[in-house]
Amino acid sequence: VLKILTESTYLRDKLESNTKMFRKGMEEAGFDLGKGTHSIVPVMLGHLKDDAKASQNLANELLEEGIYVIGFYYPVVPKGKARIRVQLSAGHEQHHLDKAIAAFVKVGKEMGVID
C-alpha cells in the first residue's frame, strides 16, 4: 500500500474528484452536507421533526435503490443532529456517483428531506 501511495497520487486525486463531484451534486439537489471536504460525507437531517427515525427510514429506502449508507442518530451524534453517512472511495466511478445522487433525490423528495 505504501509503495502504491508513494509512486502515484492517482488514487488520492480520484478520491478528491469523486468527493467534489458527489458534494456538488448533492448540494445542488438541496441536501445539507455540513461543512467539509472529506470523503465521509454527512447528509444532515436535523431539520426534520423526527430526525432519528428519518435517518433509519432514509437509509432503508436508499438500500432498496441499491445504495448502502448508514443512518446515525442520538446517542451516536447529538440530539437533533441525525444524519446519513456516505463514504466515498477511489473505486467509485462517475456512474456510481450519478446513481447515488439520483437515489438520494428520489427518496429525499418522497420523504420530504428536500423539496
C-alpha atoms as an extended CHARMM CRD file, in Angstrom:
* protein
*
       115  EXT
         1         1  VAL       CA              0.0000000000        0.0000000000        0.0000000000  PROA      1               0.0000000000
         2         2  LEU       CA              2.7510000000        2.4370000000        0.9070000000  PROA      2               0.0000000000
         3         3  LYS       CA              4.5130000000        1.7250000000       -2.3950000000  PROA      3               0.0000000000
         4         4  ILE       CA              1.3280000000        2.4050000000       -4.3560000000  PROA      4               0.0000000000
         5         5  LEU       CA              0.6660000000        5.6320000000       -2.4570000000  PROA      5               0.0000000000
         6         6  THR       CA              4.2070000000        6.9410000000       -2.8350000000  PROA      6               0.0000000000
         7         7  GLU       CA              4.5550000000        6.0930000000       -6.5340000000  PROA      7               0.0000000000
         8         8  SER       CA              1.4290000000        7.9060000000       -7.6800000000  PROA      8               0.0000000000
         9         9  THR       CA             -1.2220000000       10.3190000000       -6.4520000000  PROA      9               0.0000000000
        10        10  TYR       CA             -3.8040000000        8.8610000000       -8.8480000000  PROA      10              0.0000000000
        11        11  LEU       CA             -5.9810000000        7.2290000000       -6.1700000000  PROA      11              0.0000000000
        12        12  ARG       CA             -5.8970000000       10.2590000000       -3.8720000000  PROA      12              0.0000000000
        13        13  ASP       CA             -6.6830000000       12.5360000000       -6.8010000000  PROA      13              0.0000000000
        14        14  LYS       CA             -9.5790000000       10.3380000000       -7.8850000000  PROA      14              0.0000000000
        15        15  LEU       CA            -10.9830000000       10.2370000000       -4.3610000000  PROA      15              0.0000000000
        16        16  GLU       CA            -10.7740000000       14.0210000000       -4.1340000000  PROA      16              0.0000000000
        17        17  SER       CA            -12.5020000000       14.3590000000       -7.5050000000  PROA      17              0.0000000000
        18        18  ASN       CA            -15.2300000000       11.8770000000       -6.5360000000  PROA      18              0.0000000000
        19        19  THR       CA            -15.8170000000       13.7190000000       -3.2810000000  PROA      19              0.0000000000
        20        20  LYS       CA            -16.1070000000       17.0950000000       -5.0220000000  PROA      20              0.0000000000
        21        21  MET       CA            -18.4910000000       15.7100000000       -7.6670000000  PROA      21              0.0000000000
        22        22  PHE       CA            -20.7240000000       13.9980000000       -5.1060000000  PROA      22              0.0000000000
        23        23  ARG       CA            -20.8460000000       17.0030000000       -2.7900000000  PROA      23              0.0000000000
        24        24  LYS       CA            -21.6200000000       19.3580000000       -5.6690000000  PROA      24              0.0000000000
        25        25  GLY       CA            -24.4610000000       17.1900000000       -6.9880000000  PROA      25              0.0000000000
        26        26  MET       CA            -25.9730000000       16.6880000000       -3.5510000000  PROA      26              0.0000000000
        27        27  GLU       CA            -25.7680000000       20.3630000000       -2.6030000000  PROA      27              0.0000000000
        28        28  GLU       CA            -27.3040000000       21.3870000000       -5.9310000000  PROA      28              0.0000000000
        29        29  ALA       CA            -30.1610000000       18.9760000000       -5.1920000000  PROA      29              0.0000000000
        30        30  GLY       CA            -30.7800000000       20.7730000000       -1.8870000000  PROA      30              0.0000000000
        31        31  PHE       CA            -29.1670000000       18.4730000000        0.6750000000  PROA      31              0.0000000000
        32        32  ASP       CA            -27.3650000000       19.9060000000        3.7140000000  PROA      32              0.0000000000
        33        33  LEU       CA            -23.9250000000       18.3050000000        3.8670000000  PROA      33              0.0000000000
        34        34  GLY       CA            -22.4590000000       20.4820000000        6.5380000000  PROA      34              0.0000000000
        35        35  LYS       CA            -19.0040000000       21.9250000000        6.0870000000  PROA      35              0.0000000000
        36        36  GLY       CA            -16.0210000000       19.9220000000        4.9880000000  PROA      36              0.0000000000
        37        37  THR       CA            -14.1670000000       18.4370000000        2.0690000000  PROA      37              0.0000000000
        38        38  HSD       CA            -13.5050000000       14.9240000000        3.3440000000  PROA      38              0.0000000000
        39        39  SER       CA            -14.6850000000       11.7390000000        1.6640000000  PROA      39              0.0000000000
        40        40  ILE       CA            -17.0000000000       10.7720000000        4.5250000000  PROA      40              0.0000000000
        41        41  VAL       CA            -19.9870000000       12.9450000000        3.6880000000  PROA      41              0.0000000000
        42        42  PRO       CA            -22.7390000000       13.5840000000        6.2510000000  PROA      42              0.0000000000
        43        43  VAL       CA            -26.2150000000       14.2150000000        4.8580000000  PROA      43              0.0000000000
        44        44  MET       CA            -27.7460000000       16.1970000000        7.7030000000  PROA      44              0.0000000000
        45        45  LEU       CA            -31.3420000000       15.5340000000        8.7540000000  PROA      45              0.0000000000
        46        46  GLY       CA            -31.6510000000       17.6420000000       11.8990000000  PROA      46              0.0000000000
        47        47  HSD       CA            -34.1950000000       19.9160000000       10.2190000000  PROA      47              0.0000000000
        48        48  LEU       CA            -36.7450000000       17.0720000000       10.2190000000  PROA      48              0.0000000000
        49        49  LYS       CA            -39.2010000000       16.6010000000       13.1000000000  PROA      49              0.0000000000
        50        50  ASP       CA            -38.1250000000       13.0360000000       13.9450000000  PROA      50              0.0000000000
        51        51  ASP       CA            -34.6060000000       13.0430000000       12.5300000000  PROA      51              0.0000000000
        52        52  ALA       CA            -33.6310000000        9.7580000000       14.2230000000  PROA      52              0.0000000000
        53        53  LYS       CA            -36.4520000000        7.8230000000       12.5930000000  PROA      53              0.0000000000
        54        54  ALA       CA            -35.8810000000        9.6450000000        9.3130000000  PROA      54              0.0000000000
        55        55  SER       CA            -32.2220000000        8.5990000000        9.2640000000  PROA      55              0.0000000000
        56        56  GLN       CA            -33.2010000000        4.9490000000        9.5410000000  PROA      56              0.0000000000
        57        57  ASN       CA            -36.0510000000        5.1780000000        7.0470000000  PROA      57              0.0000000000
        58        58  LEU       CA            -33.9130000000        7.0450000000        4.5270000000  PROA      58              0.0000000000
        59        59  ALA       CA            -31.0960000000        4.5100000000        4.8470000000  PROA      59              0.0000000000
        60        60  ASN       CA            -33.5720000000        1.6530000000        4.3290000000  PROA      60              0.0000000000
        61        61  GLU       CA            -35.1760000000        3.2800000000        1.2950000000  PROA      61              0.0000000000
        62        62  LEU       CA            -31.7770000000        4.0130000000       -0.2340000000  PROA      62              0.0000000000
        63        63  LEU       CA            -30.8120000000        0.3670000000        0.2290000000  PROA      63              0.0000000000
        64        64  GLU       CA            -33.9200000000       -0.5390000000       -1.7910000000  PROA      64              0.0000000000
        65        65  GLU       CA            -32.4540000000        1.7000000000       -4.5250000000  PROA      65              0.0000000000
        66        66  GLY       CA            -29.1160000000       -0.1360000000       -4.3360000000  PROA      66              0.0000000000
        67        67  ILE       CA            -27.2980000000        2.4610000000       -2.2300000000  PROA      67              0.0000000000
        68        68  TYR       CA            -25.7920000000        1.2910000000        1.0690000000  PROA      68              0.0000000000
        69        69  VAL       CA            -25.4600000000        4.0560000000        3.6430000000  PROA      69              0.0000000000
        70        70  ILE       CA            -25.7130000000        4.2350000000        7.4120000000  PROA      70              0.0000000000
        71        71  GLY       CA            -28.0670000000        6.4290000000        9.4340000000  PROA      71              0.0000000000
        72        72  PHE       CA            -26.6500000000        7.9010000000       12.6430000000  PROA      72              0.0000000000
        73        73  TYR       CA            -28.7330000000        9.3830000000       15.4230000000  PROA      73              0.0000000000
        74        74  TYR       CA            -28.5850000000       10.0350000000       19.1750000000  PROA      74              0.0000000000
        75        75  PRO       CA            -26.6260000000        8.8470000000       21.1650000000  PROA      75              0.0000000000
        76        76  VAL       CA            -24.0370000000        8.3620000000       18.3850000000  PROA      76              0.0000000000
        77        77  VAL       CA            -24.4610000000       12.0190000000       17.3930000000  PROA      77              0.0000000000
        78        78  PRO       CA            -26.0560000000       14.8500000000       19.4210000000  PROA      78              0.0000000000
        79        79  LYS       CA            -29.8680000000       15.0750000000       19.5870000000  PROA      79              0.0000000000
        80        80  GLY       CA            -31.2170000000       16.9360000000       16.5820000000  PROA      80              0.0000000000
        81        81  LYS       CA            -28.1020000000       16.1460000000       14.5120000000  PROA      81              0.0000000000
        82        82  ALA       CA            -29.1190000000       12.8530000000       12.8670000000  PROA      82              0.0000000000
        83        83  ARG       CA            -27.5200000000       12.1810000000        9.5230000000  PROA      83              0.0000000000
        84        84  ILE       CA            -26.8010000000        9.7120000000        6.7970000000  PROA      84              0.0000000000
        85        85  ARG       CA            -23.1350000000        8.8010000000        6.4630000000  PROA      85              0.0000000000
        86        86  VAL       CA            -21.8810000000        8.3700000000        2.9150000000  PROA      86              0.0000000000
        87        87  GLN       CA            -18.3690000000        7.0550000000        2.4280000000  PROA      87              0.0000000000
        88        88  LEU       CA            -16.8290000000        7.6630000000       -0.9810000000  PROA      88              0.0000000000
        89        89  SER       CA            -13.8060000000        5.8890000000       -2.4040000000  PROA      89              0.0000000000
        90        90  ALA       CA            -11.4700000000        5.9940000000       -5.3670000000  PROA      90              0.0000000000
        91        91  GLY       CA            -13.1680000000        2.7900000000       -6.5070000000  PROA      91              0.0000000000
        92        92  HSD       CA            -16.3470000000        4.6770000000       -7.3600000000  PROA      92              0.0000000000
        93        93  GLU       CA            -16.8780000000        5.6830000000      -10.9730000000  PROA      93              0.0000000000
        94        94  GLN       CA            -18.9540000000        8.6050000000      -12.2790000000  PROA      94              0.0000000000
        95        95  HSD       CA            -21.9610000000        6.3570000000      -12.9420000000  PROA      95              0.0000000000
        96        96  HSD       CA            -21.8770000000        5.1990000000       -9.3040000000  PROA      96              0.0000000000
        97        97  LEU       CA            -21.9680000000        8.7960000000       -8.0910000000  PROA      97              0.0000000000
        98        98  ASP       CA            -24.7640000000        9.6650000000      -10.5270000000  PROA      98              0.0000000000
        99        99  LYS       CA            -26.7910000000        6.6610000000       -9.3480000000  PROA      99              0.0000000000
       100       100  ALA       CA            -26.2920000000        7.5740000000       -5.6920000000  PROA      100             0.0000000000
       101       101  ILE       CA            -27.2780000000       11.2120000000       -6.2200000000  PROA      101             0.0000000000
       102       102  ALA       CA            -30.3520000000       10.1990000000       -8.2390000000  PROA      102             0.0000000000
       103       103  ALA       CA            -31.3980000000        7.7640000000       -5.4940000000  PROA      103             0.0000000000
       104       104  PHE       CA            -30.9250000000       10.4040000000       -2.8020000000  PROA      104             0.0000000000
       105       105  VAL       CA            -33.0020000000       12.8850000000       -4.8130000000  PROA      105             0.0000000000
       106       106  LYS       CA            -35.7860000000       10.3600000000       -5.4400000000  PROA      106             0.0000000000
       107       107  VAL       CA            -36.0050000000        9.1360000000       -1.8430000000  PROA      107             0.0000000000
       108       108  GLY       CA            -35.2760000000       12.5710000000       -0.3870000000  PROA      108             0.0000000000
       109       109  LYS       CA            -38.2260000000       14.0880000000       -2.2240000000  PROA      109             0.0000000000
       110       110  GLU       CA            -40.5260000000       11.1870000000       -1.3180000000  PROA      110             0.0000000000
       111       111  MET       CA            -39.6310000000       11.5540000000        2.3610000000  PROA      111             0.0000000000
       112       112  GLY       CA            -39.6990000000       15.3560000000        2.4530000000  PROA      112             0.0000000000
       113       113  VAL       CA            -35.9780000000       15.7050000000        3.1240000000  PROA      113             0.0000000000
       114       114  ILE       CA            -35.6570000000       18.0480000000        0.1430000000  PROA      114             0.0000000000
       115       115  ASP       CA            -38.2280000000       19.9330000000       -1.9610000000  PROA      115             0.0000000000
